[in-house]
Coordinates of C-alpha atoms and ligand atoms in Angstrom, one line a residue:
X1 CA -20.4 21.5 -9.9
X2 CA -19.6 22.4 -13.3
X3 CA -19.8 18.9 -14.1
X4 CA -23.1 18.5 -13.0
X5 CA -23.8 21.4 -15.0
X6 CA -22.5 19.8 -18.5
X7 CA -24.6 16.2 -17.2
X8 CA -27.7 18.3 -17.5
X9 CA -27.3 19.7 -20.1
X10 CA -26.9 16.9 -21.4
X11 CA -30.0 14.9 -20.3
X12 CA -31.9 17.8 -21.9
X13 CA -30.4 17.6 -25.3
X14 CA -30.8 13.3 -25.1
X15 CA -34.9 14.1 -24.4
X16 CA -35.1 16.7 -27.2
X17 CA -33.5 14.3 -30.7
X18 CA -36.6 11.4 -30.1
X19 CA -39.6 14.6 -30.0
X20 CA -38.0 16.5 -32.7
X21 CA -38.2 13.2 -34.8
X22 CA -41.8 12.6 -33.9
X23 CA -42.4 16.1 -35.2
X24 CA -40.6 15.8 -38.1
X25 CA -42.4 12.8 -38.9
X26 CA -46.2 14.1 -38.6
X27 CA -44.7 16.9 -40.4
X28 CA -44.3 14.5 -43.6
X29 CA -47.5 12.8 -42.9
X30 CA -49.0 16.1 -43.0
X31 CA -47.1 16.0 -46.9
X32 CA -46.4 20.1 -46.8
X33 CA -45.2 22.0 -49.9
X34 CA -42.8 24.0 -47.9
X35 CA -40.1 21.4 -46.7
X36 CA -38.8 24.6 -45.0
X37 CA -39.5 23.0 -41.2
X38 CA -38.1 19.2 -41.8
X39 CA -35.1 21.4 -42.7
X40 CA -35.1 23.6 -39.9
X41 CA -35.6 20.3 -37.1
X42 CA -33.2 18.1 -39.2
X43 CA -30.1 21.1 -38.3
X44 CA -31.0 21.0 -34.8
X45 CA -30.6 17.3 -34.3
X46 CA -27.0 17.7 -35.4
X47 CA -26.3 20.6 -33.4
X48 CA -27.4 18.9 -31.1
X49 CA -25.9 16.0 -32.0
X50 CA -22.4 18.7 -32.0
X51 CA -23.5 19.5 -28.2
X52 CA -23.9 16.8 -26.6
X53 CA -20.2 15.5 -28.1
X54 CA -19.2 19.3 -25.8
X55 CA -21.2 18.9 -22.9
X56 CA -20.3 14.8 -23.3
X57 CA -16.4 15.6 -23.3
X58 CA -16.6 18.4 -20.3
X59 CA -17.8 16.8 -17.9
X60 CA -16.1 13.6 -18.2
X61 CA -13.1 16.1 -17.3
X62 CA -14.1 17.5 -15.1
X63 CA -16.3 15.0 -13.1
X64 CA -13.3 12.5 -14.0
X65 CA -11.0 14.6 -12.8
X66 CA -12.2 15.6 -9.4
X67 CA -12.5 11.9 -8.5
X68 CA -9.0 11.7 -10.0
X69 CA -7.5 13.8 -7.6
X70 CA -9.6 12.4 -4.7
X71 CA -8.2 8.9 -5.4
X72 CA -4.3 10.7 -5.4
X73 CA -4.9 12.6 -2.0
X74 CA -6.1 9.6 -0.6
X75 CA -3.1 8.2 -1.8
X76 CA -0.7 10.6 -0.3
X77 CA -3.4 10.7 3.3
X78 CA -2.7 6.2 3.0
X79 CA 0.9 6.8 2.4
X80 CA 1.9 9.1 4.9
X81 CA -0.5 7.3 7.5
X82 CA 1.5 3.8 6.6
X83 CA 4.7 5.3 7.3
X84 CA 3.9 6.1 11.3
X85 CA 2.0 2.9 11.9
X86 CA 3.7 1.1 14.9
X87 CA 5.3 -1.7 14.2
X88 CA 2.9 -4.2 16.2
X89 CA 1.1 -3.2 13.3
X90 CA 3.1 -4.1 9.9
X91 CA 4.1 -7.9 12.4
X92 CA 0.1 -8.7 11.9
X93 CA -0.8 -7.4 9.0
X94 CA 1.2 -8.9 5.2
X95 CA 3.1 -5.9 3.0
X96 CA 0.9 -7.5 -0.8
X97 CA -2.4 -7.2 1.6
X98 CA -1.4 -3.7 2.5
X99 CA -0.3 -3.0 -1.2
X100 CA -3.4 -4.8 -2.4
X101 CA -5.3 -2.0 -0.3
X102 CA -2.8 0.9 -1.2
X103 CA -4.2 0.2 -5.4
X104 CA -7.5 -1.9 -5.5
X105 CA -9.0 -0.4 -2.5
X106 CA -8.3 3.2 -3.4
X107 CA -9.5 2.4 -6.3
X108 CA -12.8 1.0 -5.8
X109 CA -13.4 4.3 -3.9
X110 CA -12.6 6.3 -6.6
X111 CA -14.6 4.3 -9.0
X112 CA -17.6 4.5 -6.5
X113 CA -17.0 8.1 -6.2
X114 CA -16.6 9.0 -9.7
X115 CA -18.5 7.6 -11.9
X116 CA -20.7 6.2 -10.0
X117 CA -22.3 8.8 -8.2
X118 CA -22.2 10.5 -12.0
X119 CA -24.4 7.5 -13.6
X120 CA -26.5 7.4 -10.6
X121 CA -27.6 10.6 -10.6
X122 CA -27.7 10.6 -14.2
X123 CA -28.7 8.0 -14.4
X124 CA -32.1 8.9 -12.1
X125 CA -32.4 12.5 -13.6
X126 CA -32.5 11.1 -17.2
X127 CA -34.7 8.0 -15.7
X128 CA -37.1 10.8 -14.7
X129 CA -37.0 13.1 -17.4
X130 CA -37.6 10.7 -19.7
X131 CA -40.5 9.3 -18.0
X132 CA -42.4 12.1 -17.9
X133 CA -41.2 13.4 -21.4
X134 CA -42.8 10.2 -22.7
X135 CA -45.7 10.2 -20.8
X136 CA -46.7 14.3 -21.7
X137 CA -45.4 14.5 -24.7
X138 CA -47.6 10.7 -26.1
X139 CA -49.6 9.7 -23.7
X140 CA -49.4 8.2 -19.7
X141 CA -50.8 5.1 -19.3
X142 CA -48.6 3.5 -23.0
X143 CA -45.6 4.5 -20.7
X144 CA -46.8 3.0 -17.2
X145 CA -47.8 -0.1 -19.6
X146 CA -43.7 -0.3 -21.6
X147 CA -41.8 0.8 -18.1
X148 CA -43.0 -2.2 -16.8
X149 CA -40.5 -5.0 -17.0
X150 CA -38.0 -2.4 -16.6
X151 CA -37.2 -3.3 -12.5
X152 CA -36.7 -6.9 -13.7
X153 CA -33.7 -4.9 -16.1
X154 CA -32.7 -3.7 -13.2
X155 CA -32.7 -6.7 -11.0
X156 CA -30.7 -8.7 -13.6
X157 CA -27.5 -6.3 -14.0
X158 CA -27.2 -5.9 -10.2
X159 CA -27.4 -9.9 -10.5
X160 CA -24.6 -10.3 -13.3
X161 CA -22.6 -7.0 -12.3
X162 CA -22.0 -8.8 -8.9
X163 CA -21.5 -12.5 -11.2
X164 CA -19.5 -10.9 -13.8
X165 CA -16.6 -8.8 -10.7
X166 CA -16.0 -12.4 -9.4
X167 CA -15.0 -14.3 -12.5
X168 CA -12.7 -10.6 -13.5
X169 CA -11.1 -11.2 -10.1
X170 CA -10.3 -14.7 -10.4
X171 CA -9.1 -13.7 -14.4
X172 CA -6.8 -11.3 -12.6
X173 CA -5.8 -13.2 -9.7
X174 CA -4.7 -16.1 -12.1
X175 CA -3.1 -13.2 -14.3
X176 CA 0.1 -12.6 -11.5
X177 CA 0.0 -16.2 -10.9
X178 CA 1.2 -15.6 -14.7
X179 CA 3.3 -12.8 -14.6
X180 CA 5.1 -13.8 -10.9
X181 CA 6.2 -18.1 -12.0
X182 CA 7.4 -16.5 -15.7
X183 CA 9.2 -13.6 -12.8
X184 CA 10.8 -15.9 -11.1
X185 CA 11.2 -18.6 -13.2
X186 CA 13.9 -15.7 -15.6
X187 CA 15.2 -14.3 -12.0
X188 CA 16.1 -17.3 -10.7
X189 CA 17.4 -19.4 -14.0
X190 CA 21.0 -19.4 -12.8
X191 CA 19.9 -22.1 -10.2
X192 CA 16.7 -23.5 -12.3
X193 CA 19.8 -24.5 -14.8
X194 CA 22.0 -25.9 -12.4
X195 CA 19.5 -28.3 -10.8
X196 CA 18.5 -28.4 -14.6
X197 CA 15.1 -28.2 -13.7
X198 CA 13.7 -26.3 -16.8
X199 CA 11.0 -28.7 -18.5
X200 CA 9.9 -28.6 -14.1
X201 CA 9.2 -24.9 -14.2
X202 CA 7.9 -25.5 -17.8
X203 CA 5.3 -27.4 -16.9
X204 CA 4.6 -25.2 -13.5
X205 CA 3.8 -22.3 -16.4
X206 CA 1.8 -24.6 -19.2
X207 CA -0.8 -25.2 -15.5
X208 CA -0.7 -21.5 -14.8
X209 CA -1.5 -20.1 -17.9
X210 CA -4.5 -23.2 -19.0
X211 CA -6.5 -21.9 -15.7
X212 CA -5.8 -18.4 -17.2
X213 CA -6.7 -18.9 -20.1
X214 CA -10.2 -20.9 -18.1
X215 CA -11.1 -18.5 -16.4
X216 CA -10.9 -15.4 -18.7
X217 CA -13.2 -17.7 -20.4
X218 CA -15.2 -18.0 -17.8
X219 CA -15.8 -14.9 -17.0
X220 CA -16.7 -14.1 -21.4
X221 CA -19.5 -16.0 -21.0
X222 CA -20.8 -14.3 -18.4
X223 CA -20.5 -11.0 -20.4
X224 CA -21.6 -13.3 -23.6
X225 CA -24.2 -14.2 -21.5
X226 CA -25.9 -10.1 -19.8
X227 CA -26.0 -8.8 -22.9
X228 CA -28.7 -10.5 -24.8
X229 CA -30.3 -11.1 -21.3
X230 CA -30.4 -7.1 -20.6
X231 CA -32.0 -6.8 -25.2
X232 CA -34.2 -9.0 -24.2
X233 CA -35.8 -7.6 -21.5
X234 CA -35.6 -4.6 -23.6
X235 CA -37.5 -6.2 -26.1
X236 CA -40.4 -7.2 -23.5
X237 CA -40.7 -3.5 -23.3
X238 CA -40.9 -3.1 -27.2
X239 CA -43.3 -5.1 -28.0
X240 CA -46.2 -3.8 -25.5
X241 CA -45.2 -0.7 -26.8
X242 CA -46.5 -1.9 -30.1
X243 CA -48.9 -3.8 -29.0
X244 CA -50.6 -1.2 -27.7
X245 CA -49.2 2.2 -28.7
X246 CA -49.2 0.5 -32.4
X247 CA -53.5 0.0 -31.6
X248 CA -53.5 3.8 -30.6
X249 CA -51.9 4.9 -33.2
X250 CA -54.6 2.7 -35.6
X251 CA -58.0 4.7 -33.4
X252 CA -55.9 8.3 -34.1
X253 CA -55.7 8.9 -30.4
X254 CA -51.9 9.3 -30.8
X255 CA -50.0 10.5 -33.7
X256 CA -47.4 8.0 -35.8
X257 CA -44.7 10.9 -35.1
X258 CA -46.4 10.7 -31.3
X259 CA -45.3 6.6 -31.8
X260 CA -41.4 6.5 -32.8
X261 CA -40.9 8.8 -30.7
X262 CA -42.5 7.3 -27.8
X263 CA -40.3 3.9 -28.8
X264 CA -37.2 6.4 -29.3
X265 CA -37.8 7.4 -25.4
X266 CA -38.1 3.5 -24.4
X267 CA -34.8 2.2 -26.0
X268 CA -33.4 5.9 -24.0
X269 CA -34.6 4.2 -21.0
X270 CA -32.4 0.9 -21.0
X271 CA -29.6 1.7 -20.3
X272 CA -29.4 4.0 -17.5
X273 CA -31.7 1.5 -16.0
X274 CA -29.3 -1.5 -16.8
X275 CA -26.8 1.4 -15.5
X276 CA -28.5 1.6 -12.5
X277 CA -28.2 -2.0 -10.4
X278 CA -24.6 -1.9 -12.1
X279 CA -24.0 1.3 -10.3
X280 CA -25.7 -0.4 -7.0
X281 CA -22.7 -3.0 -7.2
X282 CA -19.5 -0.4 -7.6
X283 CA -21.3 1.7 -5.0
X284 CA -20.7 -1.1 -2.3
X285 CA -17.2 -1.7 -3.1
X286 CA -16.4 1.6 -3.0
X287 CA -18.2 1.4 0.8
X288 CA -15.7 -2.2 1.8
X289 CA -13.1 -0.4 0.6
X290 CA -13.8 2.6 2.5
X291 CA -14.4 1.0 5.5
X292 CA -11.2 -1.4 4.9
X293 CA -9.3 1.8 5.0
X294 CA -11.0 3.8 7.2
X295 CA -9.2 0.9 9.6
X296 CA -6.1 1.7 8.3
X297 CA -6.4 5.4 8.7
X298 CA -7.9 4.9 12.2
X299 CA -4.7 2.5 13.2
X300 CA -3.4 3.5 16.8
X301 CA -0.3 3.7 18.1
X302 CA 0.5 1.3 21.0
X303 CA 3.7 3.7 22.4
X304 CA 2.6 6.5 23.9
X305 CA 3.9 9.6 25.9
X306 CA 1.8 10.2 29.0
X307 CA 3.1 13.4 31.0
X308 CA 5.7 14.2 28.7
X309 CA 9.3 15.6 29.4
X310 CA 10.1 18.3 27.5
X311 CA 14.3 17.4 27.1
X312 CA 16.8 18.0 23.4
X313 CA 20.0 16.2 25.1
X314 CA 19.8 13.7 27.0
X315 CA 23.6 12.4 28.3
X316 CA 22.5 8.2 27.7
X317 CA 23.0 6.7 31.1
X318 CA 20.5 3.6 30.1
X319 CA 18.8 1.5 33.1
X320 CA 16.0 -1.0 32.8
X321 CA 14.8 -2.7 35.4
X322 CA 12.8 -5.9 35.5
X323 CA 11.3 -5.3 32.1
X324 CA 9.7 -7.8 30.8
X325 CA 8.0 -7.9 27.1
X326 CA 6.0 -10.1 25.0
X327 CA 5.6 -9.5 21.3
X328 CA 2.0 -8.5 20.9
X329 CA 1.4 -11.2 17.7
X330 CA 3.5 -13.7 19.9
X331 CA 2.3 -16.1 23.2
X332 CA 5.8 -16.2 25.2
X333 CA 8.0 -13.7 26.9
X334 CA 11.0 -12.1 24.5
X335 CA 12.2 -11.2 27.5
X336 CA 11.9 -11.8 31.5
X337 CA 12.7 -9.7 34.4
X338 CA 15.5 -7.9 32.6
X339 CA 17.5 -5.3 33.7
X340 CA 20.6 -4.1 33.1
X341 CA 22.6 -1.2 33.2
X342 CA 24.4 1.1 31.3
X343 CA 26.3 4.1 32.3
X344 CA 27.1 7.3 30.2
X345 CA 29.5 6.8 27.8
X346 CA 30.8 3.3 28.4
X347 CA 31.0 0.6 26.4
X348 CA 28.6 -2.4 26.5
X349 CA 27.5 -5.5 24.7
X350 CA 24.9 -8.0 24.6
X351 CA 26.1 -11.1 23.9
X352 CA 24.5 -14.7 23.5
X353 CA 22.1 -17.3 21.5
X354 CA 19.9 -16.5 19.0
X355 CA 16.6 -15.2 19.7
X356 CA 17.8 -14.4 23.2
X357 CA 16.2 -11.2 22.9
X358 CA 19.3 -9.2 22.3
X359 CA 17.4 -6.7 18.9
X360 CA 13.9 -6.8 21.9
X361 CA 16.4 -4.8 24.0
X362 CA 17.2 -2.8 21.4
X363 CA 13.8 -2.1 20.1
X364 CA 12.2 -1.1 23.3
X365 CA 15.0 0.9 24.0
X366 CA 13.7 3.0 20.6
X367 CA 10.3 3.1 21.9
X368 CA 9.6 0.5 18.5
X369 CA 7.2 -1.5 21.3
X370 CA 5.3 -0.3 24.4
X371 CA 7.1 -1.1 27.8
X372 CA 4.7 -2.7 29.9
X373 CA 6.2 -4.2 32.3
X374 CA 9.1 -2.9 34.9
X375 CA 10.4 0.2 33.5
X376 CA 13.6 1.5 30.8
X377 CA 15.1 4.7 32.9
X378 CA 17.8 6.7 30.6
X379 CA 19.0 9.7 32.5
X380 CA 16.9 8.9 35.7
X381 CA 13.4 9.6 33.4
X382 CA 10.6 6.7 32.4
X383 CA 12.0 6.8 28.7
X384 CA 7.0 6.6 28.4
X385 CA 7.6 9.8 28.8
X386 CA 10.2 10.6 26.3
X387 CA 9.0 11.5 22.5
X388 CA 9.8 8.5 20.7
X389 CA 11.2 11.6 18.3
X390 CA 13.6 12.5 21.6
X391 CA 15.2 9.3 21.7
X392 CA 15.3 8.3 18.2
X393 CA 17.5 11.7 18.3
X394 CA 19.8 10.9 21.0
X395 CA 19.9 7.3 20.4
X396 CA 21.3 6.0 16.5
X397 CA 20.1 2.8 15.9
X398 CA 22.4 0.8 13.2
X399 CA 19.6 -2.6 12.9
X400 CA 20.5 -6.2 12.4
X401 CA 19.4 -6.1 8.0
X402 CA 20.7 -3.2 6.6
X403 CA 18.4 -1.5 4.3
X404 CA 20.2 1.0 0.9
X405 CA 17.8 3.1 -1.1
X406 CA 18.5 4.0 -4.7
X407 CA 20.4 6.8 -4.4
X408 CA 23.9 7.9 -4.2
X409 CA 26.2 6.6 -1.7
X410 CA 26.6 10.4 -0.1
X411 CA 23.0 10.6 -0.1
X412 CA 22.3 7.1 1.1
X413 CA 24.6 8.5 4.4
X414 CA 22.9 11.8 5.0
X415 CA 19.1 10.5 4.7
X416 CA 18.3 11.2 8.4
X417 CA 19.9 14.8 8.4
X418 CA 18.9 18.0 6.8
X419 CA 20.9 19.0 4.2
X420 CA 24.1 16.9 2.7
X421 CA 27.7 18.2 4.8
X422 CA 29.7 16.7 2.3
X423 CA 32.9 16.5 4.7
X424 CA 31.0 15.1 8.1
X425 CA 30.0 12.3 5.3
X426 CA 33.3 11.9 4.3
X427 CA 34.4 12.0 8.2
X428 CA 32.2 8.7 9.9
X429 CA 32.8 6.7 6.4
X430 CA 36.0 6.6 7.2
X431 CA 34.8 5.7 11.0
X432 CA 33.2 3.4 9.8
X433 CA 36.2 1.7 7.1
X434 CA 33.9 2.4 4.5
X435 CA 35.3 5.3 2.7
X436 CA 38.3 3.3 1.0
X437 CA 35.5 1.2 -0.2
X438 CA 33.3 4.1 -1.3
X439 CA 36.7 5.3 -3.2
X440 CA 37.3 3.0 -4.7
X441 CA 33.1 2.5 -7.1
X442 CA 33.3 4.5 -10.6
X443 CA 31.2 7.3 -9.1
X444 CA 33.0 7.8 -5.6
X445 CA 29.8 8.5 -3.4
X446 CA 28.0 10.0 -6.3
X447 CA 28.2 6.0 -7.4
X448 CA 23.9 5.2 -7.5
X449 CA 23.1 2.4 -4.7
X450 CA 20.7 -0.5 -4.1
X451 CA 17.6 -1.8 -6.4
X452 CA 18.3 0.2 -9.3
X453 CA 22.4 0.8 -9.1
X454 CA 25.9 -0.8 -8.1
X455 CA 26.1 -4.1 -6.0
X456 CA 27.8 -3.9 -2.9
X457 CA 29.0 -6.5 -0.9
X458 CA 27.3 -7.2 2.7
X459 CA 30.0 -5.6 4.6
X460 CA 30.2 -2.2 2.4
X461 CA 26.4 -2.2 3.5
X462 CA 27.1 -2.9 7.1
X463 CA 29.7 -0.3 6.7
X464 CA 27.4 3.0 5.1
X465 CA 24.5 2.0 7.3
X466 CA 27.3 3.2 10.3
X467 CA 28.1 5.5 8.9
X468 CA 24.3 6.9 8.6
X469 CA 23.9 6.2 11.6
X470 CA 26.7 8.6 12.5
X471 CA 25.9 11.5 10.8
X472 CA 23.2 11.7 13.1
X473 CA 25.9 12.8 16.1
X474 CA 23.9 11.0 18.5
X475 CA 25.1 10.1 22.4
X476 CA 23.7 7.0 22.5
X477 CA 25.2 4.3 19.3
X478 CA 22.7 1.4 19.2
X479 CA 24.6 -1.1 16.9
X480 CA 22.7 -4.7 16.8
X481 CA 24.4 -7.1 15.1
X482 CA 26.2 -4.8 11.8
X483 CA 29.2 -6.1 10.7
X484 CA 28.3 -9.9 11.2
X485 CA 29.5 -9.4 7.0
X486 CA 32.6 -7.6 7.8
X487 CA 35.7 -9.9 9.3
X488 CA 36.9 -10.1 12.7
X489 CA 39.6 -7.6 12.2
X490 CA 38.0 -3.9 11.0
X491 CA 34.8 -5.2 13.5
X492 CA 37.5 -4.1 16.2
X493 CA 38.8 -1.7 14.2
X494 CA 35.6 0.7 13.2
X495 CA 34.6 -0.2 17.5
X496 CA 38.1 1.2 18.9
X497 CA 37.3 4.4 16.6
X498 CA 33.7 4.8 17.0
X499 CA 35.7 4.8 20.7
X500 CA 38.1 7.7 19.8
X501 CA 36.2 9.7 17.5
X502 CA 35.9 12.6 20.6
X503 CA 32.9 12.7 21.9
X504 CA 32.0 10.9 24.5
X505 CA 29.2 8.2 23.3
X506 CA 27.3 5.5 24.6
X507 CA 28.6 2.8 23.0
X508 CA 25.6 -0.5 22.5
X509 CA 26.8 -3.2 20.7
X510 CA 26.0 -6.9 19.6
X511 CA 27.9 -8.9 18.1
X512 CA 28.3 -12.9 18.1
X513 CA 32.1 -12.0 18.4
X514 CA 32.9 -11.8 20.9
X515 CA 36.4 -11.2 20.3
X516 CA 35.6 -7.8 19.2
X517 CA 33.6 -7.3 22.4
X518 CA 36.0 -8.1 25.0
X519 CA 37.3 -4.4 25.6
X520 CA 34.0 -3.9 26.8
X521 CA 33.2 -2.4 30.3
X522 CA 30.5 -4.8 31.0
X523 CA 29.3 -7.6 28.6
X524 CA 25.9 -9.1 29.4
X525 CA 25.3 -12.2 28.4
X526 CA 21.5 -13.4 26.8
X527 CA 20.1 -17.0 26.4
X528 CA 16.0 -17.7 26.2
X529 CA 15.3 -14.3 27.3
X530 CA 17.1 -13.7 30.1
X531 CA 20.0 -12.3 30.9
X532 CA 22.6 -15.0 32.8
X533 CA 25.6 -13.7 33.3
X534 CA 27.0 -9.8 33.6
X535 CA 30.6 -8.6 33.4
X536 CA 34.1 -7.5 32.2
X537 CA 35.5 -10.0 30.0
X538 CA 38.4 -11.0 32.8
X539 CA 35.8 -11.6 34.8
X540 CA 33.3 -13.7 33.3
X541 CA 36.3 -15.9 31.8
X542 CA 36.6 -17.0 35.6
X543 CA 33.1 -17.6 36.4
X544 CA 32.9 -21.0 34.2
X545 CA 29.5 -20.1 32.7
X546 CA 27.3 -19.8 29.1
X547 CA 30.4 -16.4 28.3
X548 CA 33.1 -19.1 28.7
X549 CA 31.5 -22.2 26.5
X550 CA 30.8 -19.1 24.0
X551 CA 34.5 -17.9 23.9
X552 CA 36.8 -21.6 23.9
X553 CA 34.0 -23.1 21.4
X554 CA 35.4 -19.6 19.0
X555 CA 38.5 -19.3 19.3
X556 CA 38.7 -22.9 18.5
X557 CA 36.9 -22.4 15.4
X558 CA 39.6 -19.7 14.4
X559 CA 42.2 -21.7 15.6
X560 CA 41.0 -25.1 13.0
X561 CA 39.6 -22.1 10.5
X562 CA 43.8 -20.7 10.4
X563 CA 44.8 -24.1 9.8
Ligands
ADP1 N1 8.3 -8.9 15.3 C1 8.5 -9.8 16.1 N2 7.1 -10.3 16.7 C2 6.9 -11.8 17.7 N3 7.6 -11.9 17.8 C3 9.4 -11.8 17.8 C4 9.4 -10.3 16.7 N4 10.5 -10.2 16.6 C5 11.0 -10.9 17.5 N5 10.7 -11.9 17.6 C6 11.1 -13.4 19.1 O1 11.8 -12.4 20.0 C7 12.6 -13.0 20.5 C8 13.7 -12.9 20.9 O2 14.2 -12.6 18.5 P1 15.2 -11.6 19.4 O3 15.6 -9.8 20.0 O4 15.1 -11.1 17.3 O5 16.4 -12.0 18.9 P2 18.5 -11.8 19.1 O6 18.5 -10.8 18.5 O7 18.8 -12.0 20.2 O8 18.3 -12.7 18.3 C9 12.7 -14.3 19.5 O9 11.8 -15.7 19.9 C10 11.5 -13.7 18.1 O10 11.4 -15.1 17.1
MG2 MG1 18.9 -9.9 16.7

C-alpha cells in the first residue's frame, strides 16, 4: 500500500517534467528581460529529479520486499506440504519436477505478484494521465492521431515477449546440460580415466557447449530485433505528431512550448505500453505456475483414518487377513491374499526372493500406503482406525535404504525423538553394535556424517539406522533387510541383543540371510506376493520346499567361500 503511494508520486512527478520544459521554452521565446522564472522552473526540474530518485527507490523496496516475503511464505507452505504428501505421490512424480516447481513456479508467481502487478498498475495509471495531460494541456485531436499506432506496440511486445521467454528457457536448459555434464565428468573422473575415455567425454562436452552457444545466439537475435521494432513503431507516432503538430505550430493553434511538451509526453508513453504486453506474458506465466502449485497444495493423502480409536500404546499383536495390494502406479498386485499372524513379543522373520513383497508388508503395516482389500489388525484394531502417527510411535521401521543427514552421529541417532539423551544414544548404539565404531571416529559421537562429513561404510550406516529406530523405544521393531551390509555373525548378534534388551518387544526381521533368523518363532517364506510356507526353521526344513532349497544353497555358498 505504501509502495503504491510512492508509485503514484513518481507518475505525477514524471508528468510535470515535459510540462515545465514547455513553459520554459515559451517563456524564452517571449524573450523576457528577467530570467528568474526560468531559473525557478529549472530548479524545479532538478528538484523533481531528486523526488523521482527517492520515490522510485522506496516503491522498489516496498513492493519488491512484499514480493520476496510472498516467495518465502509460499516456499515454506510448499515445503511443509511436500513433507506431508503420501508415498504414492512420490511414486508418480519425479524429484526433478518437484524441484523445478519449487524454484521456477514460485519464482514465476513472485514475478507476477510483485513486478508485474506494479508495472501493470503503473502502466495503466501513467498512460492514462499522460494521455489526459496531452489532451488537456495541448490538443485532443493531435493526441488521438499520435497515439493511434501505439496499440500495435503492445501487440508486438506481447509477441516478442513470448518468443524471448521460449528462447530464454532453451538457453537455461542448455546451460543446465553443460553444468550436469561437467559435474558428472568431474565426479566420475576416476571412472573416466580408468576406461581411458577422456577423449569421448571431451567430445560430448564439446557438442553440449556448442548447443549452448547456438541457443544463446538465437536469443540474442530476438533481443536484437525487439528494441528496433519498438522504436520503429514509436517513431511512427512521432512522425505523425511532427507532421500535424508542426503545422499547428505554424498556424499558431499551439505554441512551440506546447509542441515540445507534447513530443515529450509521446516519448513517455512508449515504454509503459511496450511493458504492458510484456507484463501480460508474465501474468499468464504466473497463473500457469499458480495452477501447478495449487495442484500440489490440494493433493490429498490416500491414507485415511475412519472412526479413529484413541490409544497411545499398542502391544504389537499383528494380524494380516487376506491382504491383497497393488501399488497405485503398478498393474500387477504386489501382495495376493496374504494372511499372517505375529504374536506380541515374538520374533518373526520374513524371507523370500527379491520382489516377493516383503518390504510392501512393512509399508502397509506402517500405513505408508492405504489398505484397500483385506485387513490388517493390531491388537484387534483395524489399522484404518489408527492414526498413522500412533502407528509410527509404536512401530519402529528401519528401511532397506538408510539415509543420514549432514549432522553429528549423535543427532542422527536421536533425530526422531525430542531432546538428545546422551546415555540413551550410547546404550542403543551398543545394542546396534556400532558404539565401538563411533568411538573410533575422530570426534566420537560429535563426528559429522552424511554428504559433508566422514564417509561411513554401508554396514556402519545400517547400524546407525538401527540405533535410531531403537531410540523410539517402540513395542514393535521392523527391520527391513537393513543388515545386508553387516557380516552374518554381527547380524545374528544384533538380533540377539534386541531380544534380550529388557523390554518385551515384537521383532519382525526381513533378511536374505537365513542363518541369521533360524531361531525365529515363525518364519514366513514369500514368493511372488504370496506366503508359500510358514513355520519354525526345523518345520520348514522338513517341508522340503522353497525354504529348504534356499537354506541348502546358502550353506553350500558359505562352505565354498570358507575353502
Ligand atoms: N513404489 C512402488 N511402486 C510400484 N511398484 C512397486 C513399488 N515398490 C515395490 N514395487 C513392486 O512390488 C513388488 C514387491 O516389492 P517389495 O515389497 O519391495 O519386494 P521385496 O522387499 O520382497 O524385495 C515388486 O514387484 C516391486 O517391483
Ligand atoms: Mg525389500
